[in-house]
PDB file of C-alpha atoms in Angstrom:
ATOM      1  CA  MET A   1      86.569 205.017  73.885  1.00  0.00           C
ATOM      2  CA  ILE A   2      88.046 202.387  71.743  1.00  0.00           C
ATOM      3  CA  ALA A   3      89.420 204.942  69.187  1.00  0.00           C
ATOM      4  CA  SER A   4      91.238 206.648  71.976  1.00  0.00           C
ATOM      5  CA  GLN A   5      92.781 203.328  73.334  1.00  0.00           C
ATOM      6  CA  THR A   6      93.671 202.029  70.236  1.00  0.00           C
ATOM      7  CA  LEU A   7      95.322 205.771  69.171  1.00  0.00           C
ATOM      8  CA  ARG A   8      97.301 205.280  73.037  1.00  0.00           C
ATOM      9  CA  ILE A   9      98.330 201.916  71.093  1.00  0.00           C
ATOM     10  CA  SER A  10      99.465 203.138  68.480  1.00  0.00           C
ATOM     11  CA  ASN A  11     101.879 205.263  70.130  1.00  0.00           C
ATOM     12  CA  ARG A  12     103.963 203.285  72.445  1.00  0.00           C
ATOM     13  CA  TRP A  13     105.327 201.926  68.312  1.00  0.00           C
ATOM     14  CA  THR A  14     108.402 202.876  68.526  1.00  0.00           C
ATOM     15  CA  PRO A  15     110.899 202.476  64.598  1.00  0.00           C
ATOM     16  CA  ALA A  16     113.025 199.677  65.982  1.00  0.00           C
ATOM     17  CA  LEU A  17     109.392 197.986  66.761  1.00  0.00           C
ATOM     18  CA  LEU A  18     107.951 198.898  63.544  1.00  0.00           C
ATOM     19  CA  VAL A  19     110.823 197.913  61.778  1.00  0.00           C
ATOM     20  CA  MET A  20     110.829 194.519  63.974  1.00  0.00           C
ATOM     21  CA  MET A  21     107.313 193.968  63.131  1.00  0.00           C
ATOM     22  CA  VAL A  22     107.812 194.436  59.017  1.00  0.00           C
ATOM     23  CA  LEU A  23     110.528 191.619  59.613  1.00  0.00           C
ATOM     24  CA  MET A  24     108.522 189.499  61.224  1.00  0.00           C
ATOM     25  CA  MET A  25     106.132 189.774  57.758  1.00  0.00           C
ATOM     26  CA  LEU A  26     108.419 189.186  55.649  1.00  0.00           C
ATOM     27  CA  SER A  27     109.944 186.083  57.459  1.00  0.00           C
ATOM     28  CA  ILE A  28     106.185 184.521  57.454  1.00  0.00           C
ATOM     29  CA  LEU A  29     105.077 185.162  53.614  1.00  0.00           C
ATOM     30  CA  PRO A  30     107.928 182.333  52.556  1.00  0.00           C
ATOM     31  CA  ALA A  31     107.127 179.825  55.407  1.00  0.00           C
ATOM     32  CA  TRP A  32     103.724 179.218  54.216  1.00  0.00           C
ATOM     33  CA  GLY A  33     105.115 177.065  51.471  1.00  0.00           C
ATOM     34  CA  ALA A  34     108.257 175.346  52.888  1.00  0.00           C
ATOM     35  CA  ASP A  35     107.718 172.365  51.932  1.00  0.00           C
ATOM     36  CA  LYS A  36     106.747 170.110  48.614  1.00  0.00           C
ATOM     37  CA  ALA A  37     103.281 169.109  50.669  1.00  0.00           C
ATOM     38  CA  LYS A  38     102.422 172.228  51.729  1.00  0.00           C
ATOM     39  CA  ASP A  39     102.871 173.088  47.809  1.00  0.00           C
ATOM     40  CA  GLU A  40     100.717 170.535  46.580  1.00  0.00           C
ATOM     41  CA  GLU A  41      98.174 171.023  49.182  1.00  0.00           C
ATOM     42  CA  THR A  42      98.127 174.858  47.899  1.00  0.00           C
ATOM     43  CA  ILE A  43      97.404 174.075  44.137  1.00  0.00           C
ATOM     44  CA  GLY A  44      94.718 171.523  45.837  1.00  0.00           C
ATOM     45  CA  ASN A  45      92.817 174.205  47.075  1.00  0.00           C
ATOM     46  CA  ALA A  46      93.161 176.558  44.153  1.00  0.00           C
ATOM     47  CA  THR A  47      91.516 173.740  42.021  1.00  0.00           C
ATOM     48  CA  THR A  48      88.713 173.737  44.612  1.00  0.00           C
ATOM     49  CA  VAL A  49      88.974 177.597  44.349  1.00  0.00           C
ATOM     50  CA  LEU A  50      88.344 178.098  40.762  1.00  0.00           C
ATOM     51  CA  GLN A  51      86.228 174.752  40.429  1.00  0.00           C
ATOM     52  CA  ALA A  52      83.545 177.015  42.761  1.00  0.00           C
ATOM     53  CA  MET A  53      83.902 179.824  41.750  1.00  0.00           C
ATOM     54  CA  LEU A  54      82.927 178.574  37.915  1.00  0.00           C
ATOM     55  CA  SER A  55      80.460 177.117  39.452  1.00  0.00           C
ATOM     56  CA  ALA A  56      78.747 179.643  41.226  1.00  0.00           C
ATOM     57  CA  LYS A  57      79.444 181.718  37.824  1.00  0.00           C
ATOM     58  CA  GLU A  58      81.408 184.292  40.066  1.00  0.00           C
ATOM     59  CA  VAL A  59      84.312 183.850  37.759  1.00  0.00           C
ATOM     60  CA  PRO A  60      82.294 184.411  34.170  1.00  0.00           C
ATOM     61  CA  ALA A  61      83.137 181.324  31.689  1.00  0.00           C
ATOM     62  CA  ASP A  62      82.798 183.283  28.394  1.00  0.00           C
ATOM     63  CA  THR A  63      85.753 185.755  29.771  1.00  0.00           C
ATOM     64  CA  VAL A  64      87.848 183.499  31.223  1.00  0.00           C
ATOM     65  CA  ALA A  65      87.747 182.218  27.760  1.00  0.00           C
ATOM     66  CA  LYS A  66      89.892 184.698  26.593  1.00  0.00           C
ATOM     67  CA  ALA A  67      92.818 184.592  28.906  1.00  0.00           C
ATOM     68  CA  ASP A  68      95.782 183.597  27.815  1.00  0.00           C
ATOM     69  CA  CYS A  69      96.884 182.641  31.711  1.00  0.00           C
ATOM     70  CA  VAL A  70      95.035 182.450  34.886  1.00  0.00           C
ATOM     71  CA  LEU A  71      96.253 182.685  38.453  1.00  0.00           C
ATOM     72  CA  VAL A  72      94.781 181.355  41.367  1.00  0.00           C
ATOM     73  CA  MET A  73      95.355 182.384  44.679  1.00  0.00           C
ATOM     74  CA  PRO A  74      93.644 180.655  47.256  1.00  0.00           C
ATOM     75  CA  ASN A  75      93.325 182.028  50.969  1.00  0.00           C
ATOM     76  CA  VAL A  76      95.426 184.985  50.404  1.00  0.00           C
ATOM     77  CA  LYS A  77      96.094 186.646  54.214  1.00  0.00           C
ATOM     78  CA  LYS A  78      95.424 190.263  54.657  1.00  0.00           C
ATOM     79  CA  PHE A  79      97.095 190.929  58.518  1.00  0.00           C
ATOM     80  CA  GLY A  80      98.136 193.768  60.582  1.00  0.00           C
ATOM     81  CA  VAL A  81      98.546 196.010  63.930  1.00  0.00           C
ATOM     82  CA  VAL A  82     100.011 199.314  62.544  1.00  0.00           C
ATOM     83  CA  ILE A  83     102.114 197.471  59.880  1.00  0.00           C
ATOM     84  CA  GLY A  84      99.733 195.854  57.438  1.00  0.00           C
ATOM     85  CA  GLY A  85     100.902 192.954  54.723  1.00  0.00           C
ATOM     86  CA  THR A  86      99.452 190.810  52.086  1.00  0.00           C
ATOM     87  CA  GLY A  87     100.872 188.247  51.031  1.00  0.00           C
ATOM     88  CA  GLY A  88      99.388 184.918  49.006  1.00  0.00           C
ATOM     89  CA  ARG A  89     100.701 182.467  46.495  1.00  0.00           C
ATOM     90  CA  GLY A  90      99.376 180.231  43.916  1.00  0.00           C
ATOM     91  CA  PRO A  91      99.170 178.228  40.109  1.00  0.00           C
ATOM     92  CA  MET A  92      99.311 179.830  37.260  1.00  0.00           C
ATOM     93  CA  SER A  93      98.812 177.745  34.065  1.00  0.00           C
ATOM     94  CA  CYS A  94      98.841 179.657  30.603  1.00  0.00           C
ATOM     95  CA  ARG A  95      97.476 178.162  26.991  1.00  0.00           C
ATOM     96  CA  SER A  96     100.078 176.624  24.911  1.00  0.00           C
ATOM     97  CA  GLY A  97     100.704 177.794  21.504  1.00  0.00           C
ATOM     98  CA  ALA A  98     102.328 180.680  20.217  1.00  0.00           C
ATOM     99  CA  ASP A  99      98.570 182.599  20.071  1.00  0.00           C
ATOM    100  CA  PHE A 100      97.862 181.042  23.155  1.00  0.00           C
ATOM    101  CA  SER A 101      94.946 179.208  21.390  1.00  0.00           C
ATOM    102  CA  GLY A 102      96.727 175.689  22.511  1.00  0.00           C
ATOM    103  CA  LYS A 103      95.651 173.196  25.783  1.00  0.00           C
ATOM    104  CA  TRP A 104      96.408 174.875  29.302  1.00  0.00           C
ATOM    105  CA  SER A 105      99.840 174.220  30.366  1.00  0.00           C
ATOM    106  CA  THR A 106     101.762 172.854  33.828  1.00  0.00           C
ATOM    107  CA  PRO A 107     101.387 175.602  36.125  1.00  0.00           C
ATOM    108  CA  ALA A 108     104.231 177.649  37.441  1.00  0.00           C
ATOM    109  CA  MET A 109     103.723 178.692  41.283  1.00  0.00           C
ATOM    110  CA  PHE A 110     103.782 182.550  42.415  1.00  0.00           C
ATOM    111  CA  PHE A 111     102.815 184.828  44.940  1.00  0.00           C
ATOM    112  CA  ALA A 112     102.360 187.863  45.625  1.00  0.00           C
ATOM    113  CA  SER A 113     103.214 190.314  49.125  1.00  0.00           C
ATOM    114  CA  SER A 114     102.937 194.135  50.204  1.00  0.00           C
ATOM    115  CA  MET A 115     102.937 196.076  52.570  1.00  0.00           C
ATOM    116  CA  SER A 116     100.865 199.010  53.753  1.00  0.00           C
ATOM    117  CA  ALA A 117     101.176 201.362  56.342  1.00  0.00           C
ATOM    118  CA  GLY A 118      98.342 203.424  58.979  1.00  0.00           C
ATOM    119  CA  LEU A 119      96.559 202.099  61.621  1.00  0.00           C
ATOM    120  CA  GLN A 120      94.693 198.525  60.782  1.00  0.00           C
ATOM    121  CA  ILE A 121      94.051 195.655  63.469  1.00  0.00           C
ATOM    122  CA  GLY A 122      93.245 191.743  62.510  1.00  0.00           C
ATOM    123  CA  GLY A 123      92.641 189.951  59.522  1.00  0.00           C
ATOM    124  CA  THR A 124      91.244 188.877  56.484  1.00  0.00           C
ATOM    125  CA  SER A 125      91.341 186.352  53.698  1.00  0.00           C
ATOM    126  CA  SER A 126      90.707 186.125  49.844  1.00  0.00           C
ATOM    127  CA  ASP A 127      89.692 183.567  47.118  1.00  0.00           C
ATOM    128  CA  PHE A 128      91.300 184.917  43.674  1.00  0.00           C
ATOM    129  CA  VAL A 129      91.433 183.835  40.611  1.00  0.00           C
ATOM    130  CA  ILE A 130      93.701 186.668  38.195  1.00  0.00           C
ATOM    131  CA  LEU A 131      93.077 186.565  34.376  1.00  0.00           C
ATOM    132  CA  LEU A 132      95.546 187.748  32.162  1.00  0.00           C
ATOM    133  CA  MET A 133      94.214 189.129  28.999  1.00  0.00           C
ATOM    134  CA  ASP A 134      96.863 189.215  26.898  1.00  0.00           C
ATOM    135  CA  LYS A 135     100.709 189.075  26.010  1.00  0.00           C
ATOM    136  CA  LYS A 136     101.895 192.114  27.653  1.00  0.00           C
ATOM    137  CA  ALA A 137     100.976 190.995  30.846  1.00  0.00           C
ATOM    138  CA  VAL A 138     102.056 187.383  30.545  1.00  0.00           C
ATOM    139  CA  ASP A 139     105.695 188.765  29.665  1.00  0.00           C
ATOM    140  CA  SER A 140     105.743 190.877  32.641  1.00  0.00           C
ATOM    141  CA  PHE A 141     104.535 188.088  35.097  1.00  0.00           C
ATOM    142  CA  MET A 142     106.891 186.121  34.092  1.00  0.00           C
ATOM    143  CA  SER A 143     110.118 188.544  34.033  1.00  0.00           C
ATOM    144  CA  GLY A 144     110.083 188.601  37.769  1.00  0.00           C
ATOM    145  CA  LYS A 145     108.211 191.627  39.997  1.00  0.00           C
ATOM    146  CA  SER A 146     104.919 192.656  38.508  1.00  0.00           C
ATOM    147  CA  LYS A 147     103.856 195.670  40.558  1.00  0.00           C
ATOM    148  CA  LEU A 148     100.329 196.107  39.929  1.00  0.00           C
ATOM    149  CA  GLY A 149      98.412 198.779  39.836  1.00  0.00           C
ATOM    150  CA  ARG A 150      97.175 201.004  42.646  1.00  0.00           C
ATOM    151  CA  ASP A 151      93.665 200.874  41.038  1.00  0.00           C
ATOM    152  CA  ALA A 152      93.616 196.767  41.647  1.00  0.00           C
ATOM    153  CA  SER A 153      91.138 196.680  44.544  1.00  0.00           C
ATOM    154  CA  ALA A 154      88.429 194.226  45.029  1.00  0.00           C
ATOM    155  CA  ALA A 155      86.049 195.274  47.740  1.00  0.00           C
ATOM    156  CA  ALA A 156      84.998 193.186  50.533  1.00  0.00           C
ATOM    157  CA  GLY A 157      81.305 190.995  50.190  1.00  0.00           C
ATOM    158  CA  PRO A 158      79.431 188.638  50.196  1.00  0.00           C
ATOM    159  CA  GLY A 159      79.559 186.466  47.077  1.00  0.00           C
ATOM    160  CA  ALA A 160      83.211 187.353  44.561  1.00  0.00           C
ATOM    161  CA  THR A 161      83.712 191.025  43.191  1.00  0.00           C
ATOM    162  CA  ALA A 162      85.457 191.563  40.524  1.00  0.00           C
ATOM    163  CA  ALA A 163      88.444 194.481  39.739  1.00  0.00           C
ATOM    164  CA  SER A 164      90.566 195.572  36.895  1.00  0.00           C
ATOM    165  CA  LEU A 165      93.955 196.153  37.173  1.00  0.00           C
ATOM    166  CA  GLY A 166      94.056 197.512  33.505  1.00  0.00           C
ATOM    167  CA  ALA A 167      93.103 196.524  30.069  1.00  0.00           C
ATOM    168  CA  ASP A 168      95.234 193.462  30.513  1.00  0.00           C
ATOM    169  CA  ILE A 169      94.242 192.291  34.201  1.00  0.00           C
ATOM    170  CA  LEU A 170      91.562 191.410  35.626  1.00  0.00           C
ATOM    171  CA  THR A 171      90.902 190.161  39.190  1.00  0.00           C
ATOM    172  CA  TYR A 172      87.782 187.909  40.968  1.00  0.00           C
ATOM    173  CA  ALA A 173      87.668 187.544  45.077  1.00  0.00           C
ATOM    174  CA  ARG A 174      85.959 186.238  47.511  1.00  0.00           C
ATOM    175  CA  THR A 175      86.860 187.407  50.905  1.00  0.00           C
ATOM    176  CA  SER A 176      85.710 187.235  54.676  1.00  0.00           C
ATOM    177  CA  GLY A 177      87.298 188.686  57.709  1.00  0.00           C
ATOM    178  CA  LEU A 178      87.370 191.380  59.702  1.00  0.00           C
ATOM    179  CA  PHE A 179      89.175 193.919  57.549  1.00  0.00           C
ATOM    180  CA  ALA A 180      86.658 196.012  55.037  1.00  0.00           C
ATOM    181  CA  GLY A 181      88.211 194.980  51.942  1.00  0.00           C
ATOM    182  CA  LEU A 182      91.250 192.946  50.898  1.00  0.00           C
ATOM    183  CA  SER A 183      93.566 195.153  47.969  1.00  0.00           C
ATOM    184  CA  LEU A 184      95.690 194.048  45.532  1.00  0.00           C
ATOM    185  CA  SER A 185      96.524 197.715  45.163  1.00  0.00           C
ATOM    186  CA  GLY A 186     100.612 198.172  44.712  1.00  0.00           C
ATOM    187  CA  ALA A 187     100.727 194.519  45.142  1.00  0.00           C
ATOM    188  CA  THR A 188     104.079 192.540  43.781  1.00  0.00           C
ATOM    189  CA  ILE A 189     103.475 188.631  41.569  1.00  0.00           C
ATOM    190  CA  GLU A 190     106.720 187.075  41.221  1.00  0.00           C
ATOM    191  CA  PRO A 191     107.296 183.609  40.365  1.00  0.00           C
ATOM    192  CA  ASP A 192     107.863 181.535  43.384  1.00  0.00           C
ATOM    193  CA  ASN A 193     110.876 179.807  42.212  1.00  0.00           C
ATOM    194  CA  LYS A 194     111.484 177.764  45.263  1.00  0.00           C
ATOM    195  CA  ALA A 195     108.074 176.052  45.385  1.00  0.00           C
ATOM    196  CA  ASN A 196     108.443 175.194  41.172  1.00  0.00           C
ATOM    197  CA  GLU A 197     111.915 173.178  42.190  1.00  0.00           C
ATOM    198  CA  ARG A 198     110.627 171.586  44.639  1.00  0.00           C
ATOM    199  CA  LEU A 199     107.593 170.729  42.512  1.00  0.00           C
ATOM    200  CA  TYR A 200     109.665 169.521  39.532  1.00  0.00           C
ATOM    201  CA  GLU A 201     112.791 168.575  41.502  1.00  0.00           C
ATOM    202  CA  LYS A 202     114.910 170.659  39.192  1.00  0.00           C
ATOM    203  CA  PRO A 203     115.245 174.481  38.673  1.00  0.00           C
ATOM    204  CA  VAL A 204     112.936 175.813  36.443  1.00  0.00           C
ATOM    205  CA  THR A 205     112.027 179.141  35.230  1.00  0.00           C
ATOM    206  CA  ALA A 206     108.114 179.682  35.336  1.00  0.00           C
ATOM    207  CA  THR A 207     108.375 180.187  32.055  1.00  0.00           C
ATOM    208  CA  GLN A 208     109.708 176.727  30.718  1.00  0.00           C
ATOM    209  CA  ILE A 209     107.448 175.223  33.132  1.00  0.00           C
ATOM    210  CA  VAL A 210     104.468 176.968  31.527  1.00  0.00           C
ATOM    211  CA  SER A 211     105.838 176.034  27.895  1.00  0.00           C
ATOM    212  CA  ASP A 212     106.031 172.467  29.257  1.00  0.00           C
ATOM    213  CA  ALA A 213     109.434 171.679  29.762  1.00  0.00           C
ATOM    214  CA  VAL A 214     108.672 169.542  32.822  1.00  0.00           C
ATOM    215  CA  GLN A 215     106.093 166.896  32.910  1.00  0.00           C
ATOM    216  CA  PRO A 216     103.083 167.727  34.789  1.00  0.00           C
ATOM    217  CA  THR A 217     103.233 165.980  37.846  1.00  0.00           C
ATOM    218  CA  THR A 218     100.198 164.166  40.172  1.00  0.00           C
ATOM    219  CA  ALA A 219      99.174 167.103  42.078  1.00  0.00           C
ATOM    220  CA  VAL A 220      98.776 169.842  39.384  1.00  0.00           C
ATOM    221  CA  GLN A 221      96.520 167.039  36.661  1.00  0.00           C
ATOM    222  CA  ALA A 222      93.530 167.877  38.355  1.00  0.00           C
ATOM    223  CA  PHE A 223      94.191 171.726  37.901  1.00  0.00           C
ATOM    224  CA  ILE A 224      95.359 171.182  34.727  1.00  0.00           C
ATOM    225  CA  ALA A 225      92.278 169.031  33.349  1.00  0.00           C
ATOM    226  CA  LEU A 226      89.710 171.508  35.242  1.00  0.00           C
ATOM    227  CA  LEU A 227      91.142 173.937  32.557  1.00  0.00           C
ATOM    228  CA  ASP A 228      90.946 171.598  29.903  1.00  0.00           C
ATOM    229  CA  SER A 229      87.238 170.234  30.499  1.00  0.00           C
ATOM    230  CA  LYS A 230      85.864 173.788  31.625  1.00  0.00           C
ATOM    231  CA  LEU A 231      87.495 175.987  29.634  1.00  0.00           C
ATOM    232  CA  ALA A 232      88.271 174.706  26.327  1.00  0.00           C
ATOM    233  CA  THR A 233      87.347 177.770  24.085  1.00  0.00           C
ATOM    234  CA  HIS A 234      89.797 180.488  23.221  1.00  0.00           C
ATOM    235  CA  GLY A 235      89.096 183.740  21.970  1.00  0.00           C
ATOM    236  CA  HIS A 236      90.407 187.464  21.710  1.00  0.00           C
TER     237      HIS A 236
END
């Protein structure tokens, strides 16, 4: 009975309404981080998520120790009514030095987004920790829009689940909500240039930020300190 009712609802969607739905969802994503206070709140949440997942061993510290960069996206949202979307953002810090063996850098803000079609009603929320394991992955993220592979999926369930986005990218997630899972398959990740300008009070690229071209603000110091204190050993 529920299935037939859902089908009748979906049959009423016209192309114009679908386009409107897509535009609404796209407009929601940047609104999540429309001011500096929200940017700083996101970084604070990312610090809390990383601390919790490390303490619970949901993210293995020895794997993080081998990473060149760490991106934490707290409270990534998936939402949908017929047309679905995924969106979230968070800070990424990289090891300093040409061989990524130094201390952790000032973080740059990044955001993830994707759209999907098909019958889906509800919402879910995940915390993601994404590890970039070599320079190729780092260069891809820094160059602009980086689209993750189709096998980049983290299923929902108690605790954290892990997935490989390729040999050079790993992701760990904790998920809760109405969907069966939250997938990063096909998601685009790129620097959040507007948030970075708000945080550091000048136009600056993600590459410049992680190269320590800016001074860390008070809001990001806890994130850097956590990485430096917990993940001091690096090795490939």
